[in-house]
Short mmCIF file of C-alpha atoms and ligand atoms in Angstrom, two decimals:
data_model
loop_
_atom_site.label_atom_id
_atom_site.label_comp_id
_atom_site.label_asym_id
_atom_site.label_seq_id
_atom_site.Cartn_x
_atom_site.Cartn_y
_atom_site.Cartn_z
CA MET A 1 -30.60 68.07 180.61
CA ARG A 2 -30.56 64.27 180.32
CA VAL A 3 -32.60 62.28 177.81
CA ALA A 4 -32.82 58.51 177.40
CA LYS A 5 -31.26 57.26 174.14
CA ASP A 6 -34.50 55.77 172.78
CA GLU A 7 -36.45 58.96 173.50
CA LEU A 8 -33.81 61.12 171.82
CA LYS A 9 -33.72 58.90 168.74
CA ASP A 10 -37.51 58.91 168.53
CA LEU A 11 -37.72 62.73 168.80
CA MET A 12 -35.11 63.16 166.04
CA LYS A 13 -36.80 60.60 163.82
CA LYS A 14 -40.19 62.31 164.20
CA LYS A 15 -38.76 65.75 163.43
CA LEU A 16 -36.94 64.52 160.30
CA HIS A 17 -40.04 62.63 159.14
CA LYS A 18 -42.14 65.76 159.68
CA ALA A 19 -39.59 67.73 157.61
CA GLY A 20 -40.17 65.32 154.71
CA LEU A 21 -38.00 62.19 155.01
CA THR A 22 -39.67 58.79 154.76
CA GLU A 23 -39.98 56.98 158.09
CA GLU A 24 -37.30 54.49 156.98
CA HIS A 25 -34.81 57.22 156.06
CA ALA A 26 -35.64 59.30 159.16
CA ASP A 27 -35.03 56.23 161.31
CA GLY A 28 -31.68 55.58 159.60
CA VAL A 29 -30.52 59.17 160.11
CA ALA A 30 -31.70 59.29 163.74
CA ASP A 31 -29.76 56.08 164.41
CA VAL A 32 -26.50 57.66 163.22
CA LEU A 33 -27.20 60.91 165.11
CA VAL A 34 -28.04 59.21 168.39
CA HIS A 35 -24.90 57.05 168.03
CA ALA A 36 -22.89 60.29 168.00
CA ASP A 37 -24.66 61.86 170.98
CA ALA A 38 -24.47 58.59 172.93
CA ARG A 39 -20.68 58.57 172.46
CA GLY A 40 -20.36 62.21 173.51
CA ILE A 41 -19.80 63.47 169.93
CA HIS A 42 -22.49 66.12 170.37
CA SER A 43 -21.13 68.09 167.41
CA HIS A 44 -22.63 65.43 165.12
CA GLY A 45 -25.84 64.55 166.92
CA ALA A 46 -29.10 66.30 167.83
CA MET A 47 -27.64 69.77 167.36
CA ARG A 48 -27.64 69.18 163.57
CA VAL A 49 -31.31 68.19 163.27
CA GLU A 50 -32.68 71.68 162.63
CA TYR A 51 -30.16 72.27 159.85
CA TYR A 52 -31.07 68.95 158.20
CA ALA A 53 -34.80 69.72 158.63
CA GLU A 54 -34.38 73.07 156.89
CA ARG A 55 -32.40 71.50 154.01
CA ILE A 56 -34.97 68.70 153.65
CA ALA A 57 -37.90 71.14 153.74
CA LYS A 58 -36.24 73.36 151.10
CA GLY A 59 -35.48 70.51 148.70
CA GLY A 60 -31.69 70.27 149.21
CA ILE A 61 -32.01 66.64 150.29
CA ASN A 62 -33.89 64.32 147.93
CA THR A 63 -36.62 62.67 150.02
CA ASN A 64 -37.36 60.06 147.36
CA PRO A 65 -33.90 59.14 146.05
CA ASN A 66 -33.29 56.45 143.46
CA PHE A 67 -30.37 54.69 145.18
CA GLN A 68 -28.29 52.70 142.70
CA PHE A 69 -25.72 50.13 143.73
CA LYS A 70 -23.47 48.97 140.91
CA LYS A 71 -20.65 46.44 141.21
CA THR A 72 -17.76 47.54 139.02
CA GLY A 73 -15.41 44.60 139.74
CA LEU A 74 -15.02 41.64 142.10
CA SER A 75 -14.31 43.89 145.08
CA THR A 76 -15.34 47.33 143.88
CA ALA A 77 -18.68 49.09 143.63
CA VAL A 78 -20.30 52.50 143.43
CA PHE A 79 -23.38 53.47 145.42
CA ASP A 80 -25.14 56.48 143.88
CA GLY A 81 -27.13 58.21 146.61
CA ASP A 82 -29.09 60.50 144.22
CA ASN A 83 -28.58 63.31 146.74
CA GLY A 84 -30.69 61.52 149.31
CA VAL A 85 -29.84 61.80 152.96
CA GLY A 86 -26.16 60.92 153.50
CA HIS A 87 -26.39 59.02 156.76
CA PHE A 88 -28.85 56.48 155.35
CA ALA A 89 -27.04 56.12 151.98
CA ALA A 90 -23.64 55.61 153.67
CA LYS A 91 -25.17 53.03 155.99
CA LYS A 92 -26.73 51.08 153.07
CA ALA A 93 -23.45 51.29 151.12
CA MET A 94 -21.58 49.87 154.13
CA ASP A 95 -24.08 46.96 154.29
CA GLU A 96 -23.12 46.16 150.69
CA ALA A 97 -19.38 46.53 151.40
CA ILE A 98 -19.73 44.09 154.31
CA LYS A 99 -21.39 41.50 152.08
CA MET A 100 -18.73 41.90 149.37
CA SER A 101 -15.78 41.62 151.75
CA LYS A 102 -17.25 38.43 153.25
CA GLU A 103 -17.32 36.97 149.71
CA ASN A 104 -14.03 38.33 148.33
CA GLY A 105 -11.84 39.41 151.24
CA ILE A 106 -11.97 43.13 150.55
CA ALA A 107 -14.50 45.69 149.36
CA VAL A 108 -13.98 49.23 148.17
CA VAL A 109 -17.31 51.01 147.81
CA GLY A 110 -17.59 54.60 146.64
CA VAL A 111 -20.66 56.46 147.87
CA LYS A 112 -21.40 59.36 145.60
CA ARG A 113 -23.90 62.21 145.42
CA ILE A 114 -24.94 62.26 149.06
CA SER A 115 -25.59 64.91 151.70
CA HIS A 116 -23.65 65.15 154.98
CA SER A 117 -23.37 61.71 156.61
CA GLY A 118 -22.42 62.67 160.19
CA SER A 119 -20.04 60.80 162.47
CA LEU A 120 -18.06 58.22 160.48
CA SER A 121 -17.47 55.91 163.46
CA TYR A 122 -21.04 54.65 162.91
CA PHE A 123 -20.16 53.12 159.52
CA VAL A 124 -16.81 51.56 160.45
CA GLN A 125 -18.41 50.02 163.54
CA GLN A 126 -21.01 48.36 161.28
CA ALA A 127 -18.05 46.46 159.76
CA ALA A 128 -16.32 45.71 163.08
CA ARG A 129 -19.54 44.21 164.48
CA GLU A 130 -19.33 41.69 161.60
CA ASP A 131 -15.70 40.74 162.48
CA LEU A 132 -14.33 42.94 159.68
CA ILE A 133 -12.00 45.93 159.56
CA GLY A 134 -13.80 49.11 158.47
CA LEU A 135 -12.25 52.25 157.05
CA SER A 136 -14.19 55.24 155.81
CA VAL A 137 -13.29 58.72 154.55
CA CYS A 138 -15.46 61.52 153.21
CA GLN A 139 -15.45 65.00 151.77
CA SER A 140 -16.56 67.99 153.74
CA ASP A 141 -17.10 71.63 152.76
CA PRO A 142 -13.99 73.75 152.16
CA MET A 143 -13.11 75.59 155.35
CA VAL A 144 -9.49 74.67 156.07
CA VAL A 145 -6.41 76.65 155.12
CA PRO A 146 -3.84 74.41 153.38
CA PHE A 147 -0.43 74.55 155.08
CA GLY A 148 1.07 77.93 154.23
CA GLY A 149 -2.19 79.24 152.68
CA ALA A 150 -4.39 82.16 153.72
CA GLU A 151 -7.68 80.93 152.23
CA PRO A 152 -9.64 77.68 152.63
CA TYR A 153 -9.30 74.87 150.07
CA TYR A 154 -10.03 71.49 151.71
CA GLY A 155 -12.74 70.36 154.10
CA THR A 156 -12.33 68.86 157.54
CA ASN A 157 -12.19 65.57 155.58
CA PRO A 158 -12.50 62.88 158.30
CA ILE A 159 -10.91 59.43 158.50
CA ALA A 160 -12.44 56.59 160.54
CA PHE A 161 -11.21 53.09 161.31
CA ALA A 162 -12.55 50.24 163.44
CA ALA A 163 -11.29 46.71 164.13
CA PRO A 164 -12.98 43.97 166.17
CA GLY A 165 -11.60 42.49 169.39
CA ASN A 166 -12.98 39.72 171.58
CA ASN A 167 -16.46 39.73 173.16
CA GLY A 168 -17.82 42.61 171.08
CA GLU A 169 -15.01 45.01 172.02
CA MET A 170 -13.53 47.11 169.26
CA ILE A 171 -10.93 49.73 168.69
CA THR A 172 -12.39 52.80 166.90
CA PHE A 173 -10.42 55.73 165.60
CA ASP A 174 -12.42 58.56 164.06
CA MET A 175 -11.10 62.03 163.46
CA ALA A 176 -11.41 65.16 161.37
CA THR A 177 -8.08 66.03 159.72
CA THR A 178 -8.39 69.47 161.32
CA VAL A 179 -7.31 70.22 164.87
CA GLN A 180 -11.05 70.24 165.59
CA ALA A 181 -14.17 69.37 163.59
CA TRP A 182 -16.32 72.31 162.47
CA GLY A 183 -19.11 70.86 164.59
CA LYS A 184 -17.00 71.53 167.69
CA ILE A 185 -17.02 75.24 166.78
CA LEU A 186 -20.81 75.02 166.37
CA HIS A 187 -21.05 73.29 169.73
CA ALA A 188 -18.96 76.08 171.34
CA ARG A 189 -21.29 78.63 169.73
CA SER A 190 -24.38 76.84 171.01
CA LYS A 191 -22.94 76.94 174.55
CA ASN A 192 -21.42 80.41 174.16
CA GLU A 193 -18.00 79.10 175.11
CA SER A 194 -14.59 80.25 173.83
CA ILE A 195 -12.29 77.90 171.90
CA PRO A 196 -8.55 77.19 172.27
CA ASN A 197 -6.39 79.42 170.06
CA ASP A 198 -4.93 76.58 167.95
CA TRP A 199 -8.22 75.42 166.39
CA ALA A 200 -8.96 78.16 163.89
CA VAL A 201 -8.12 81.53 162.38
CA ASP A 202 -10.16 84.70 161.83
CA LYS A 203 -10.59 86.59 158.55
CA ASN A 204 -7.04 87.95 158.84
CA GLY A 205 -5.55 84.50 159.29
CA GLU A 206 -4.88 85.22 162.97
CA PRO A 207 -5.60 82.56 165.62
CA THR A 208 -8.90 83.27 167.43
CA THR A 209 -10.60 82.10 170.62
CA ASN A 210 -14.01 83.49 169.65
CA PRO A 211 -16.06 80.76 167.87
CA PHE A 212 -18.15 83.48 166.18
CA ASP A 213 -15.00 84.99 164.53
CA VAL A 214 -13.78 81.78 162.90
CA ASN A 215 -13.04 82.15 159.18
CA ALA A 216 -11.00 78.99 158.54
CA LEU A 217 -9.84 75.91 160.45
CA LEU A 218 -6.27 74.64 160.80
CA PRO A 219 -5.10 71.16 159.68
CA ILE A 220 -3.64 68.81 162.29
CA ALA A 221 0.16 68.80 162.44
CA GLY A 222 0.66 71.40 159.69
CA PRO A 223 1.74 69.87 156.35
CA LYS A 224 0.98 66.31 157.54
CA GLY A 225 -2.72 66.95 158.26
CA TYR A 226 -2.88 68.95 155.06
CA GLY A 227 -1.52 65.88 153.19
CA LEU A 228 -4.09 63.61 154.83
CA MET A 229 -7.00 65.86 153.83
CA MET A 230 -5.65 65.88 150.26
CA MET A 231 -5.64 62.07 150.32
CA VAL A 232 -9.24 61.95 151.58
CA ASP A 233 -10.37 64.35 148.84
CA VAL A 234 -8.69 62.22 146.14
CA LEU A 235 -10.26 58.97 147.47
CA SER A 236 -13.78 60.26 148.10
CA GLY A 237 -13.98 63.03 145.48
CA ILE A 238 -11.69 62.82 142.45
CA LEU A 239 -11.86 58.99 142.39
CA LEU A 240 -15.67 59.13 142.18
CA GLY A 241 -15.78 61.87 139.54
CA LEU A 242 -17.19 64.42 141.99
CA PRO A 243 -16.41 68.11 142.64
CA PHE A 244 -13.19 68.37 144.66
CA GLY A 245 -11.05 70.82 146.64
CA ASN A 246 -12.68 74.22 147.00
CA LYS A 247 -15.44 73.21 144.53
CA VAL A 248 -16.99 70.88 147.13
CA SER A 249 -20.41 72.32 148.03
CA SER A 250 -20.85 74.34 151.18
CA MET A 251 -23.13 73.16 153.95
CA TYR A 252 -25.01 76.45 154.15
CA HIS A 253 -24.65 78.04 150.73
CA ASP A 254 -27.89 76.93 149.06
CA LEU A 255 -30.26 74.66 150.93
CA THR A 256 -32.38 74.02 147.82
CA GLU A 257 -29.65 72.10 145.94
CA GLY A 258 -28.22 68.60 146.53
CA ARG A 259 -24.65 68.57 147.89
CA ASN A 260 -23.06 65.91 145.63
CA LEU A 261 -20.65 64.82 148.34
CA GLY A 262 -18.50 61.69 148.24
CA GLN A 263 -17.46 59.04 150.75
CA LEU A 264 -15.37 55.87 150.39
CA HIS A 265 -15.76 52.72 152.48
CA ILE A 266 -12.97 50.10 152.54
CA VAL A 267 -13.74 46.85 154.31
CA ILE A 268 -11.05 44.19 154.89
CA ASN A 269 -11.88 40.67 155.96
CA PRO A 270 -9.12 39.54 158.38
CA GLU A 271 -9.87 35.89 157.60
CA TYR A 272 -8.18 36.36 154.22
CA PHE A 273 -4.93 37.30 155.98
CA THR A 274 -4.81 35.46 159.32
CA SER A 275 -7.00 33.46 161.68
CA ILE A 276 -9.95 35.63 162.74
CA ASN A 277 -9.75 34.35 166.32
CA GLU A 278 -6.07 35.24 166.55
CA PHE A 279 -6.76 38.64 164.99
CA LYS A 280 -9.54 39.48 167.48
CA GLN A 281 -7.45 38.19 170.37
CA ASN A 282 -4.55 40.40 169.33
CA ILE A 283 -6.77 43.47 168.92
CA SER A 284 -7.97 42.91 172.49
CA LYS A 285 -4.36 42.35 173.55
CA THR A 286 -3.25 45.63 171.98
CA MET A 287 -6.13 47.44 173.73
CA ALA A 288 -5.02 45.96 177.07
CA ASP A 289 -1.34 46.70 176.34
CA LEU A 290 -2.17 50.35 175.68
CA ASN A 291 -4.13 50.60 178.94
CA ASN A 292 -1.11 49.20 180.78
CA ILE A 293 1.41 51.68 179.39
CA LYS A 294 2.95 53.79 182.15
CA PRO A 295 1.09 57.14 182.10
CA ALA A 296 2.98 60.38 181.51
CA PRO A 297 2.91 63.10 184.19
CA GLY A 298 -0.57 64.65 184.28
CA PHE A 299 -2.31 61.51 182.94
CA ASP A 300 -4.13 58.85 185.04
CA HIS A 301 -3.86 56.21 182.34
CA VAL A 302 -3.53 55.66 178.59
CA SER A 303 -6.79 55.06 176.69
CA TYR A 304 -6.97 53.10 173.45
CA PRO A 305 -8.62 55.00 170.54
CA GLY A 306 -12.39 54.99 171.02
CA GLN A 307 -12.21 53.98 174.70
CA ARG A 308 -13.40 57.28 176.11
CA SER A 309 -16.39 57.31 173.75
CA ALA A 310 -17.23 53.71 174.67
CA GLU A 311 -17.08 54.64 178.39
CA ARG A 312 -19.26 57.69 177.73
CA GLU A 313 -21.75 55.44 175.96
CA GLN A 314 -21.92 53.20 179.01
CA LYS A 315 -22.33 56.18 181.37
CA TYR A 316 -25.02 57.80 179.21
CA SER A 317 -26.92 54.51 178.97
CA GLU A 318 -27.23 54.64 182.77
CA GLU A 319 -27.76 58.38 183.28
CA GLY A 320 -29.33 59.51 179.97
CA ILE A 321 -27.62 61.52 177.22
CA ALA A 322 -26.65 65.13 178.05
CA ILE A 323 -28.44 67.49 175.64
CA VAL A 324 -28.45 71.30 175.50
CA ASP A 325 -31.90 72.51 176.73
CA ASP A 326 -32.59 74.63 173.62
CA ILE A 327 -32.03 71.65 171.35
CA TYR A 328 -34.44 69.54 173.39
CA GLU A 329 -37.01 72.35 173.32
CA TYR A 330 -36.72 72.48 169.53
CA LEU A 331 -37.05 68.70 169.22
CA ILE A 332 -40.26 68.57 171.28
CA SER A 333 -41.75 71.67 169.58
CA ASP A 334 -43.97 71.71 166.46
CA THR A 335 -41.44 73.88 164.61
CA ILE A 336 -39.76 72.19 161.64
CA HIS A 337 -37.10 74.89 161.33
CA ASN A 338 -36.57 78.57 162.02
CA ASP A 339 -35.18 79.49 158.59
CA GLN A 340 -31.76 80.27 159.95
CA TYR A 341 -29.25 78.32 157.87
CA ASP A 342 -29.97 79.06 154.18
CA ASN A 343 -27.60 81.26 152.18
CA LYS A 344 -25.28 81.82 155.07
CA ASP A 345 -21.54 82.03 154.48
CA PRO A 346 -19.71 78.71 155.05
CA PHE A 347 -19.19 79.67 158.65
CA ALA A 348 -22.89 80.45 159.27
CA LYS A 349 -22.42 83.60 161.29
P1 NAI B 1 -11.99 63.83 168.43
O1 NAI B 1 -10.90 64.85 168.39
O2 NAI B 1 -12.99 63.95 169.51
O3 NAI B 1 -11.34 62.39 168.50
C1 NAI B 1 -10.44 61.94 167.51
C2 NAI B 1 -9.95 60.55 167.86
O4 NAI B 1 -9.03 60.62 168.93
C3 NAI B 1 -11.05 59.59 168.29
O5 NAI B 1 -10.84 58.35 167.70
C4 NAI B 1 -10.89 59.50 169.80
O6 NAI B 1 -11.26 58.23 170.27
C5 NAI B 1 -9.40 59.71 169.95
N1 NAI B 1 -9.07 60.31 171.24
C6 NAI B 1 -9.45 61.53 171.69
N2 NAI B 1 -8.95 61.76 172.93
C7 NAI B 1 -8.24 60.64 173.25
C8 NAI B 1 -7.46 60.27 174.39
N3 NAI B 1 -7.32 61.05 175.45
N4 NAI B 1 -6.86 59.05 174.36
C9 NAI B 1 -6.98 58.23 173.29
N5 NAI B 1 -7.70 58.55 172.20
C10 NAI B 1 -8.31 59.73 172.18
O7 NAI B 1 -12.76 63.78 167.01
P2 NAI B 1 -12.96 64.94 165.95
O8 NAI B 1 -11.77 65.05 165.09
O9 NAI B 1 -13.42 66.16 166.66
O10 NAI B 1 -14.18 64.37 165.08
C11 NAI B 1 -15.48 64.30 165.66
C12 NAI B 1 -16.46 63.64 164.71
O11 NAI B 1 -16.70 64.49 163.60
C13 NAI B 1 -16.04 62.30 164.11
O12 NAI B 1 -17.07 61.40 164.37
C14 NAI B 1 -15.92 62.58 162.61
O13 NAI B 1 -16.27 61.47 161.81
C15 NAI B 1 -16.91 63.69 162.47
N6 NAI B 1 -16.70 64.50 161.27
C16 NAI B 1 -17.58 64.37 160.22
C17 NAI B 1 -17.46 65.14 159.09
C18 NAI B 1 -18.38 64.97 157.95
O14 NAI B 1 -18.34 65.78 157.04
N7 NAI B 1 -19.22 63.96 157.94
C19 NAI B 1 -16.40 66.14 158.97
C20 NAI B 1 -15.49 66.17 160.12
C21 NAI B 1 -15.67 65.38 161.22
#
């Protein structure tokens, strides 16, 4: 079914507030979630609300966190999220990184002790809207086999990047370092659809097309994706003194405990390197250049990174956001959660 963006955000906000978040925090989370749904990233939108509601209701997300922002140098800072809700903490930390990079050219802000923060494009776009380059990486629960391994060690550890062009356009790259994000498996489960056989392996390490049989995900491009997820874990885990590798907390293991996850925002102010007008003009030029590349057989055109999501956003703003009926029914119901996520294995069978 189709739902208008404002209605969807409002329903998610109300549910999260009812589960225990303050109105301010619920609004911040709903804003990140609706951003994902509006861009067609349904794996990180409304379909996660019931899980968050259960974790909030069971105490695994601090509803009254003591956020602490501490500058540790001219361009460095640590934002301690006190295991409050990740989306809101990461958003506040990016606000601080934006301010610092306007003053000093660059900001590196570690966000530590947070819960899941959703789709990272939200945070890097905060920076791009301010004429800055945004980069963000974060830890995720261990569910990926390292290249050559038969058991999970790293998470789907995403990397996001955005840079501003002219007239509010921007280029946005945002990906899990796995062939697919775990949320895409959840989305396939919610729609009872099979998955391609290069996304994941079953408990024997064999490729599987059944989303319910998934026991570990595969890194992108073998050892190269594996190296990228290592880099993300060093920058957003080890650097911040947090649990790392297969000690990163699982999304579903214990919904009564905070997750202690880490994220790192890097914001670069182009004005410290070149003229901002020239920079934005050239970002727009590169976007146009990419669109004008001769398409390969089987392709209509080449899209720049983030273009398809931006087009989806435009389409959904006209037609409403496509939402699975069951998720809408849950959002409009009085139910906070159905007690279905706690103490599940990492793959929540
Ligand atoms: P994806 O595979 O849908 O897209 C990855 C990137 O490729 C995007 O920048 C997209 O614009 C670009 N792209 C895709 N098709 C394209 C095409 N035909 N032409 C040009 N560019 C194209 O994204 P993925 O890896 O499934 O990640 C989905 C979301 O999951 C992201 O928002 C990510 O931040 C989030 N995530 C969050 C985690 C967390 O723990 N917070 C963990 C893992 C992922």
